[in-house]
Amino acid sequence: MSEKPKQDIMEATFTALCKHGYADLSIQKIADEFDKGKSLIYYHFDDKEELMLAFLDYMGERVEETHEELEELEPDERLDKLLDMALGMTEEEQWEFQKAFLELRAQAPRSPGFADKFEQIDSIILEYMENTLEELNVENPGLIADMLISCIEGSVIRKVSIDDKKGLENLKNSIKGIVEQSIVEGCQDC
Amino acid sequence: MSEKPKQDIMEATFTALCKHGYADLSIQKIADEFDKGKSLIYYHFDDKEELMLAFLDYMGERVEETHEELEELEPDERLDKLLDMALGMTEEEQWEFQKAFLELRAQAPRSPGFADKFEQIDSIILEYMENTLEELNVENPGLIADMLISCIEGSVIRKVSIDDKKGLENLKNSIKGIVEQSIVEGCQDC
């Protein structure tokens, strides 16, 4: 598939997912967000599941691109941006998307295709977080990165499932506290 | 409803959820785990959603009972048991249940009834964790409890969605490390 139609279909899928959630999503609803109509979608994808697997790849690519853009920042500033992004604090649309993403994740235990994609996205995020913590001179960066990502995902899921945005700012500060406590220099007096 | 049939229906629901997941669950599949048949379930509940709301209440009660049983333990031993339970490391069935619980949680953003129940269960777990951390003399027990619960839930969801049990033992040790770092006495030399 050439890049332009793919990009357009993926963007329409993102918008439709945010609006309707996964359970209520249909090819028709995606086509409604897309001026070229349903036939172009069916030309590229057999069904909703195949489209969603491609969408999860697209999500992985987006995550990689965004991380590459952040590479130029100093590691402490980059950590700050990574936390804002992961906590969905940057854009309103992101909050709706987190709900749909939770639904997609709930499919994974019973769909090997979904599970593979989530494993890939997870390992991309883990690698970037680990590199950033390493640059910050954090002890055991791999272990701490794994824990921080769990902490962020769990918090987003808890807050998204009861539609409560409060508390995420506090969590961000707690996570920064953990990182500071884990920096090797800071522990020389302990 | 008298307690005995309710208890039986809830146990059958638990077993059926572990076996089939939420999306494929039906009153018939619950009745298959229950020697008194479908009519007794329909006598008490109009549909699957009403039954699931009662089931989430039952889950909340079970969480409370288990925590009360742990009250007699010393706080450090209690924390250990709480982590094992929350990480689903105690029983094989618990692992299957976590998958179904993730599916239920994914319904919450679009179902106010589900969201209320999850908020209740979450606040029960948060309160017990906070009390345990307070007894351990942890600084900011409320904030740390909130973060630990996010961390546990996020980790379980990440591991359950890709069916990978490894890593939970490491997480348990990391969490204990955070708790130790947050104990007020341990910081007097910092």
XYZ file of C-alpha atoms in Angstrom:
380
model
C 0.000 0.000 0.000
C 1.351 3.481 -0.778
C 1.867 5.664 2.259
C -0.773 8.350 1.704
C -3.967 6.228 1.729
C -2.564 4.170 4.602
C -1.861 7.315 6.614
C -5.388 8.624 5.884
C -7.054 5.345 6.880
C -5.031 5.167 10.088
C -5.912 8.744 11.017
C -9.593 8.045 10.362
C -9.318 4.907 12.537
C -7.782 6.929 15.368
C -10.588 9.506 15.222
C -13.332 6.862 15.006
C -11.812 4.883 17.922
C -11.754 7.997 20.106
C -15.400 8.739 19.235
C -16.986 5.291 19.404
C -14.639 2.968 21.332
C -13.567 -0.436 20.046
C -16.704 -2.508 20.686
C -18.886 -0.113 18.657
C -16.324 0.489 15.928
C -17.164 -0.561 12.379
C -15.560 -0.081 8.964
C -18.519 2.212 8.174
C -17.766 4.430 11.186
C -14.117 4.645 10.129
C -15.202 5.500 6.565
C -17.372 8.317 7.984
C -14.147 10.017 9.142
C -12.543 9.575 5.745
C -13.488 11.334 2.495
C -12.524 8.454 0.187
C -15.211 6.039 1.388
C -15.539 2.469 2.567
C -14.422 0.741 -0.634
C -10.848 2.030 -0.323
C -10.684 0.608 3.217
C -11.994 -2.782 2.024
C -9.501 -2.663 -0.847
C -6.691 -2.730 1.751
C -8.211 -4.695 4.657
C -10.459 -7.754 4.811
C -12.098 -6.919 8.135
C -12.004 -4.862 11.317
C -9.468 -7.168 12.991
C -6.957 -6.937 10.132
C -7.348 -3.165 10.115
C -6.817 -3.015 13.888
C -3.609 -5.049 13.654
C -2.290 -2.563 11.070
C -3.458 0.244 13.346
C -1.442 -1.177 16.260
C 1.644 -1.231 13.988
C 0.920 2.381 13.107
C 0.675 3.207 16.826
C 4.078 1.584 17.377
C 5.572 3.701 14.547
C 4.020 6.858 15.994
C 5.490 6.051 19.406
C 8.945 5.587 17.822
C 8.704 8.845 15.848
C 7.675 10.834 18.902
C 10.517 9.377 20.951
C 13.005 10.219 18.209
C 11.799 13.827 18.235
C 12.495 13.936 21.975
C 16.043 12.554 21.625
C 17.501 16.048 21.302
C 16.219 17.143 24.716
C 18.226 16.860 27.916
C 17.306 13.606 29.706
C 15.443 15.276 32.613
C 13.359 17.361 30.216
C 12.762 14.274 28.063
C 11.547 12.298 31.095
C 9.109 15.100 31.853
C 7.702 15.007 28.287
C 7.569 11.189 28.285
C 5.507 11.247 31.486
C 3.117 13.895 30.131
C 2.605 11.898 26.943
C 2.143 8.554 28.671
C -0.271 9.996 31.209
C -2.333 11.506 28.382
C -1.934 14.976 29.857
C -1.032 16.671 26.580
C -4.262 16.578 24.583
C -7.976 16.174 25.272
C -8.364 13.650 22.431
C -5.689 11.497 24.080
C -8.019 10.864 27.049
C -10.724 9.422 24.793
C -8.095 7.419 22.988
C -6.869 5.862 26.255
C -10.367 4.422 26.781
C -10.303 2.781 23.362
C -6.736 1.588 23.942
C -7.884 -0.130 27.150
C -10.574 -1.941 25.144
C -7.975 -3.059 22.595
C -5.723 -4.312 25.363
C -8.608 -6.304 26.851
C -8.780 -8.216 23.540
C -5.127 -9.211 23.717
C -5.339 -12.178 26.145
C -7.666 -13.941 23.707
C -6.106 -12.784 20.433
C -2.474 -13.775 19.727
C -2.230 -11.142 16.956
C -3.167 -8.325 19.348
C -0.875 -9.727 22.051
C 2.132 -9.626 19.657
C 1.474 -6.005 18.739
C 1.134 -4.950 22.375
C 4.358 -6.752 23.220
C 6.135 -4.806 20.428
C 4.748 -1.424 21.517
C 5.591 -2.226 25.136
C 9.192 -3.105 24.309
C 9.679 0.116 22.281
C 8.412 2.231 25.206
C 10.500 0.209 27.677
C 13.691 0.694 25.657
C 13.282 4.470 25.410
C 12.480 4.797 29.104
C 15.465 2.634 30.030
C 17.821 4.733 27.854
C 16.552 7.966 29.398
C 16.985 6.624 32.947
C 20.465 5.385 32.077
C 21.418 8.876 30.881
C 20.079 10.210 34.184
C 22.492 7.834 35.946
C 19.702 5.817 37.578
C 20.693 2.537 39.216
C 19.068 -0.560 37.637
C 17.523 1.468 34.779
C 15.858 -1.607 33.227
C 14.089 -2.609 36.428
C 13.047 0.956 37.280
C 11.845 1.587 33.699
C 9.700 -1.569 33.827
C 8.190 -0.476 37.123
C 7.539 3.102 36.000
C 5.752 1.940 32.856
C 3.561 -0.400 34.902
C 2.844 2.441 37.257
C 1.876 4.811 34.441
C -0.289 2.261 32.619
C -2.020 1.162 35.820
C -2.743 4.718 36.819
C -4.116 5.683 33.416
C -6.333 2.586 33.401
C -7.611 3.227 36.938
C -8.386 6.869 36.163
C -9.752 6.269 32.662
C -12.074 3.498 33.825
C -13.777 5.825 36.310
C -13.337 8.915 34.078
C -11.331 10.776 36.724
C -8.415 12.826 35.484
C -7.392 14.074 38.908
C -4.478 12.371 40.558
C -2.395 11.959 37.419
C -0.449 15.157 38.217
C 0.325 13.755 41.703
C 1.418 10.479 40.168
C 3.790 12.322 37.844
C 5.463 13.954 40.843
C 5.684 10.631 42.717
C 7.364 9.005 39.713
C 9.896 11.817 39.490
C 10.552 11.273 43.193
C 11.297 7.576 42.592
C 13.661 8.445 39.764
C 15.490 10.982 41.940
C 15.825 8.443 44.755
C 17.317 5.951 42.293
C 20.008 8.229 40.909
C 23.369 6.813 41.932
C 24.960 10.151 42.887
C 22.058 10.993 45.196
C 22.617 7.822 47.184
C 26.262 8.352 48.085
C 25.310 9.659 51.528
C 22.828 6.837 52.267
C -32.155 -12.782 48.036
C -31.060 -15.259 50.693
C -27.311 -15.714 51.002
C -26.896 -19.327 49.831
C -28.244 -19.097 46.242
C -26.515 -15.742 45.810
C -23.203 -17.238 46.931
C -23.668 -20.188 44.530
C -24.512 -17.941 41.563
C -21.521 -15.710 42.273
C -19.164 -18.695 42.489
C -20.532 -20.061 39.219
C -20.048 -16.611 37.643
C -16.433 -16.514 38.818
C -15.719 -19.960 37.332
C -17.481 -19.158 34.046
C -15.654 -15.808 33.744
C -12.285 -17.529 34.236
C -13.172 -20.117 31.575
C -14.812 -17.993 28.874
C -13.890 -14.342 29.500
C -16.454 -11.533 29.609
C -17.251 -11.078 25.900
C -18.223 -14.757 25.501
C -19.996 -15.045 28.836
C -23.720 -15.861 28.829
C -26.281 -16.738 31.498
C -26.281 -20.254 29.969
C -22.519 -20.608 30.499
C -22.879 -19.483 34.096
C -25.758 -21.957 34.584
C -23.490 -24.727 33.243
C -21.284 -24.183 36.319
C -24.262 -24.302 38.665
C -26.408 -27.345 39.500
C -29.645 -25.403 40.006
C -30.069 -24.246 36.406
C -30.722 -21.080 34.459
C -34.180 -20.313 35.840
C -32.863 -19.603 39.338
C -30.380 -17.096 37.850
C -33.165 -15.379 35.866
C -35.321 -15.340 39.020
C -32.699 -13.073 40.610
C -31.247 -11.158 37.666
C -32.816 -9.645 34.528
C -29.722 -9.890 32.346
C -25.972 -10.373 32.158
C -25.254 -6.729 33.000
C -27.347 -6.780 36.194
C -25.658 -10.029 37.228
C -22.197 -8.545 36.558
C -22.961 -5.484 38.694
C -23.911 -7.832 41.563
C -20.756 -9.820 40.846
C -18.600 -6.688 41.167
C -20.240 -6.025 44.569
C -19.429 -9.597 45.523
C -15.809 -9.052 44.421
C -15.657 -5.979 46.658
C -16.965 -8.019 49.618
C -14.433 -10.769 48.940
C -11.623 -8.219 48.862
C -12.808 -6.833 52.218
C -13.054 -10.292 53.810
C -9.576 -11.277 52.642
C -8.094 -8.060 53.963
C -9.810 -8.582 57.324
C -8.265 -12.043 57.547
C -4.842 -10.481 57.016
C -5.336 -7.857 59.740
C -3.827 -10.137 62.378
C -0.504 -10.399 60.567
C 2.430 -8.094 61.231
C 2.388 -5.232 58.672
C 5.479 -6.391 56.734
C 4.087 -9.915 56.392
C 0.699 -8.450 55.452
C 2.285 -6.317 52.715
C 3.940 -9.449 51.337
C 0.588 -11.288 51.190
C -1.199 -8.257 49.712
C 1.379 -8.105 46.909
C 1.108 -11.845 46.191
C -2.682 -11.603 46.027
C -2.755 -8.477 43.876
C -0.160 -9.851 41.469
C -2.214 -13.050 41.087
C 0.730 -15.155 42.217
C -1.248 -17.298 44.656
C -3.454 -19.428 42.420
C -3.494 -20.550 38.789
C -7.225 -19.697 38.462
C -6.432 -16.132 39.518
C -4.387 -15.635 36.330
C -7.389 -16.519 34.143
C -9.562 -14.326 36.304
C -7.255 -11.332 35.780
C -7.896 -11.578 32.030
C -11.646 -11.445 32.579
C -11.238 -8.615 35.108
C -9.368 -6.595 32.454
C -12.295 -7.104 30.070
C -14.724 -5.918 32.761
C -12.582 -2.853 33.405
C -12.565 -2.039 29.689
C -16.392 -1.768 29.895
C -16.213 0.794 32.694
C -15.473 3.965 30.656
C -18.717 3.454 28.735
C -20.874 2.064 31.566
C -21.489 4.294 34.612
C -22.682 1.260 36.646
C -19.408 -0.579 36.099
C -17.381 2.584 36.759
C -19.078 3.033 40.175
C -18.284 -0.542 41.204
C -14.641 -0.259 40.142
C -14.341 3.011 42.041
C -15.651 1.245 45.188
C -13.315 -1.746 44.860
C -10.402 0.589 44.162
C -11.086 2.681 47.261
C -11.319 -0.450 49.482
C -7.935 -1.696 48.220
C -6.428 1.785 48.543
C -7.592 2.137 52.153
C -6.110 -1.207 53.245
C -2.815 -0.517 51.484
C -2.632 2.949 53.036
C -3.277 1.542 56.540
C -0.592 -1.113 56.104
C 1.966 1.449 54.890
C 1.043 3.747 57.789
C 1.751 0.919 60.268
C 5.097 0.398 58.508
C 5.841 4.081 59.223
C 5.996 5.020 55.536
C 6.055 8.726 54.728
C 3.044 9.934 52.678
C 1.272 6.542 52.937
C -1.718 7.716 50.872
C 0.402 8.878 47.952
C 2.669 5.819 48.037
C -0.340 3.444 48.332
C -1.952 5.058 45.289
C 1.254 4.673 43.295
C 1.832 1.058 44.361
C -1.693 0.052 43.375
C -1.248 1.679 39.959
C 2.050 -0.114 39.607
C 0.530 -3.500 40.492
C -2.504 -3.071 38.253
C -0.421 -1.823 35.340
C 2.013 -4.688 35.661
C -0.715 -7.328 35.868
C -2.446 -5.835 32.822
C 0.801 -5.682 30.814
C 1.696 -9.264 31.686
C -1.829 -10.678 31.367
C -2.364 -9.078 27.960
C 0.664 -10.861 26.532
C 0.206 -13.962 28.728
C 3.656 -13.595 30.300
C 3.893 -14.355 34.005
C 7.594 -13.645 34.278
C 8.598 -10.327 35.695
C 5.913 -10.181 38.378
C 8.333 -11.588 40.983
C 10.852 -8.852 40.057
C 8.131 -6.245 40.324
C 7.237 -7.478 43.804
C 10.835 -6.941 44.915
C 10.969 -3.479 43.314
C 7.800 -2.483 45.153
C 9.209 -3.658 48.465
C 12.294 -1.583 47.671
C 10.156 1.538 47.198
C 8.358 0.894 50.473
C 11.679 0.466 52.307
C 13.024 3.690 50.808
C 9.910 5.516 51.992
C 10.055 4.399 55.619
C 10.688 7.442 57.768
C 13.244 5.802 60.097
C 15.320 4.629 57.133
C 15.691 8.196 55.942
C 17.104 9.695 59.128
C 20.656 9.310 57.790
C 19.862 10.782 54.357
